[in-house]
Coordinates of N, CA and C in Angstrom, one line a residue:
D1 N -29.0 6.8 16.6 CA -27.8 6.3 15.9 C -26.9 7.5 15.4
L2 N -25.7 7.4 15.7 CA -24.8 8.5 15.3 C -24.1 8.1 14.0
G3 N -24.4 7.0 13.4 CA -23.9 6.7 12.1 C -22.4 6.3 12.1
N4 N -21.9 6.0 13.3 CA -20.5 5.6 13.4 C -20.3 4.2 12.9
T5 N -19.2 4.0 12.2 CA -18.8 2.6 11.7 C -17.8 2.0 12.7
R6 N -17.5 0.8 12.4 CA -16.4 0.2 13.3 C -15.1 1.0 13.2
L7 N -14.9 1.5 12.1 CA -13.6 2.3 11.9 C -13.7 3.6 12.7
H8 N -14.9 4.3 12.8 CA -15.0 5.4 13.7 C -14.7 5.1 15.1
Y9 N -15.3 4.0 15.5 CA -15.2 3.5 16.9 C -13.7 3.1 17.2
A10 N -13.1 2.4 16.3 CA -11.7 2.0 16.5 C -10.8 3.2 16.7
V11 N -11.0 4.2 15.9 CA -10.2 5.5 16.0 C -10.5 6.2 17.4
F12 N -11.8 6.3 17.6 CA -12.2 7.0 18.8 C -11.7 6.4 20.1
L13 N -11.8 5.1 20.1 CA -11.4 4.3 21.3 C -9.8 4.0 21.3
E14 N -9.2 4.5 20.3 CA -7.7 4.4 20.2 C -7.3 3.0 20.3
T15 N -7.9 2.1 19.6 CA -7.6 0.7 19.6 C -6.7 0.3 18.5
F16 N -5.5 0.9 18.4 CA -4.6 0.7 17.4 C -3.9 -0.7 17.6
P17 N -3.7 -1.4 16.5 CA -3.8 -1.1 15.1 C -5.1 -1.5 14.4
A18 N -6.2 -1.6 15.2 CA -7.5 -1.9 14.6 C -7.9 -1.1 13.4
P19 N -7.7 0.3 13.4 CA -8.1 1.0 12.3 C -7.4 0.6 11.0
I20 N -6.1 0.3 11.1 CA -5.4 -0.2 9.9 C -5.9 -1.5 9.4
L21 N -6.2 -2.4 10.3 CA -6.7 -3.7 10.0 C -8.1 -3.6 9.3
L22 N -8.9 -2.7 9.8 CA -10.2 -2.5 9.2 C -10.2 -1.9 7.8
I23 N -9.3 -1.0 7.6 CA -9.1 -0.4 6.3 C -8.6 -1.5 5.3
R24 N -7.6 -2.3 5.8 CA -7.1 -3.4 4.9 C -8.3 -4.4 4.6
M25 N -9.2 -4.5 5.5 CA -10.3 -5.5 5.2 C -11.5 -4.8 4.5
G26 N -11.4 -3.6 4.1 CA -12.4 -2.9 3.3 C -13.2 -1.8 3.9
A27 N -12.9 -1.4 5.1 CA -13.6 -0.3 5.7 C -13.4 1.0 5.0
D28 N -14.4 1.8 4.8 CA -14.3 3.0 4.1 C -13.9 4.2 5.0
P29 N -12.7 4.7 4.8 CA -12.2 5.8 5.6 C -12.8 7.1 5.3
A30 N -13.6 7.2 4.2 CA -14.3 8.5 3.9 C -15.7 8.5 4.3
K31 N -16.2 7.4 4.9 CA -17.6 7.4 5.4 C -17.8 8.4 6.5
L32 N -18.8 9.1 6.4 CA -19.2 10.2 7.4 C -20.2 9.7 8.4
N33 N -20.1 10.1 9.6 CA -21.1 9.8 10.6 C -22.2 10.9 10.6
A34 N -23.1 10.8 11.5 CA -24.2 11.8 11.6 C -23.7 13.2 11.8
H35 N -22.5 13.3 12.3 CA -21.9 14.7 12.6 C -21.1 15.2 11.5
G36 N -21.1 14.4 10.4 CA -20.3 14.8 9.2 C -18.8 14.5 9.4
Q37 N -18.4 13.6 10.3 CA -17.0 13.4 10.5 C -16.6 12.0 9.9
D38 N -15.5 12.0 9.2 CA -14.9 10.7 8.8 C -14.0 10.3 10.0
P39 N -13.6 9.1 10.0 CA -12.7 8.6 11.1 C -11.5 9.4 11.4
L40 N -10.8 9.9 10.3 CA -9.6 10.7 10.6 C -10.0 12.1 11.2
M41 N -11.1 12.6 10.9 CA -11.6 13.8 11.6 C -11.7 13.6 13.1
I42 N -12.1 12.4 13.5 CA -12.2 12.1 14.9 C -10.7 12.1 15.5
L43 N -9.8 11.5 14.8 CA -8.4 11.4 15.3 C -7.8 12.8 15.3
E44 N -8.2 13.7 14.4 CA -7.7 15.1 14.4 C -8.2 15.8 15.6
E45 N -9.5 15.5 15.9 CA -10.1 16.2 17.1 C -9.4 15.7 18.4
L46 N -9.2 14.4 18.5 CA -8.4 13.8 19.7 C -7.1 14.5 19.8
H47 N -6.4 14.6 18.7 CA -5.0 15.3 18.7 C -5.1 16.7 19.1
A48 N -6.1 17.4 18.6 CA -6.3 18.9 19.0 C -6.6 19.0 20.5
K49 N -7.3 18.1 21.1 CA -7.7 18.3 22.5 C -6.6 17.7 23.5
E50 N -5.7 17.0 23.0 CA -4.7 16.3 23.8 C -3.6 17.4 24.2
S51 N -3.4 17.4 25.6 CA -2.4 18.4 26.1 C -1.0 17.8 26.3
D52 N -1.0 16.4 26.5 CA 0.3 15.7 26.7 C 1.1 15.6 25.4
T53 N 2.3 16.1 25.4 CA 3.1 16.2 24.2 C 3.4 14.8 23.7
A54 N 3.7 13.9 24.5 CA 4.0 12.5 24.1 C 2.8 11.8 23.5
K55 N 1.7 12.1 24.1 CA 0.4 11.5 23.6 C 0.1 12.1 22.2
K56 N 0.3 13.4 22.1 CA 0.1 14.1 20.8 C 0.9 13.5 19.7
Q57 N 2.2 13.2 20.1 CA 3.1 12.7 19.1 C 2.7 11.2 18.7
E58 N 2.2 10.5 19.7 CA 1.7 9.1 19.4 C 0.5 9.2 18.5
L59 N -0.4 10.1 18.7 CA -1.6 10.2 17.8 C -1.2 10.6 16.4
L60 N -0.2 11.5 16.3 CA 0.3 11.9 15.0 C 0.9 10.7 14.2
T61 N 1.6 9.9 15.0 CA 2.2 8.7 14.4 C 1.1 7.8 13.9
R62 N 0.1 7.6 14.7 CA -1.0 6.7 14.3 C -1.7 7.3 13.1
Y63 N -1.9 8.6 13.0 CA -2.5 9.4 11.9 C -1.7 9.0 10.6
K64 N -0.4 9.2 10.7 CA 0.4 8.9 9.5 C 0.3 7.5 9.1
D65 N 0.3 6.5 10.0 CA 0.1 5.1 9.7 C -1.2 4.9 9.0
I66 N -2.3 5.5 9.5 CA -3.6 5.3 8.8 C -3.6 5.9 7.5
L67 N -3.0 7.1 7.3 CA -3.0 7.7 5.9 C -2.2 6.9 5.0
E68 N -1.1 6.3 5.4 CA -0.3 5.4 4.5 C -1.1 4.2 4.1
T69 N -1.9 3.7 5.1 CA -2.7 2.5 4.8 C -3.8 2.9 3.8
I70 N -4.4 4.0 4.0 CA -5.5 4.5 3.0 C -4.9 4.6 1.6
A71 N -3.7 5.2 1.5 CA -3.1 5.4 0.2 C -2.8 4.0 -0.4
K72 N -2.3 3.1 0.4 CA -2.0 1.8 -0.2 C -3.2 0.9 -0.6
Y73 N -4.2 0.9 0.3 CA -5.3 0.0 0.1 C -6.5 0.7 -0.6
K74 N -6.6 2.0 -0.5 CA -7.9 2.6 -1.0 C -7.6 3.6 -2.1
G75 N -6.3 4.1 -2.2 CA -6.1 5.2 -3.1 C -6.6 6.5 -2.4
P76 N -6.2 7.6 -2.9 CA -6.6 8.9 -2.3 C -8.0 9.2 -2.5
T77 N -8.7 9.7 -1.5 CA -10.1 10.2 -1.6 C -9.9 11.7 -2.0
Q78 N -11.0 12.4 -2.3 CA -10.9 13.8 -2.7 C -10.3 14.6 -1.5
R79 N -10.7 14.3 -0.3 CA -10.1 15.0 0.9 C -8.6 14.9 1.0
F80 N -8.1 13.7 0.7 CA -6.7 13.5 0.8 C -6.0 14.0 -0.4
K81 N -6.6 14.0 -1.6 CA -6.0 14.6 -2.7 C -5.8 16.1 -2.5
D82 N -6.8 16.7 -1.8 CA -6.7 18.2 -1.6 C -5.8 18.5 -0.4
N83 N -5.1 17.5 0.2 CA -4.2 17.7 1.3 C -4.9 18.4 2.5
V84 N -6.1 18.1 2.7 CA -6.9 18.6 3.9 C -6.7 17.6 5.0
T85 N -5.6 17.6 5.6 CA -5.3 16.6 6.7 C -4.5 17.3 7.8
L86 N -4.4 16.6 8.9 CA -3.6 17.1 10.0 C -2.2 17.4 9.7
L87 N -1.7 16.7 8.6 CA -0.3 16.9 8.3 C 0.0 18.1 7.3
H88 N -1.1 18.7 6.9 CA -0.9 19.8 5.9 C -1.5 21.1 6.4

């Protein structure tokens, strides 16, 4: 078991807007899997590995959407309070 939640899988499989819906329904965006990754870390990794410029921009847009949803529905976690994100 890798400790991935539905939110981890929704991000990894790029099934947008599923991550946003899951967060609205109560999914924990700060939950770490067995590799110590929260779901946004997976999205950051996908972004870093992507070579297609348009795809990178799409992932960045999704990232921003997810961050806005976290701020609205969950409030900032310590990681987000410290601005340790792809956008900073």
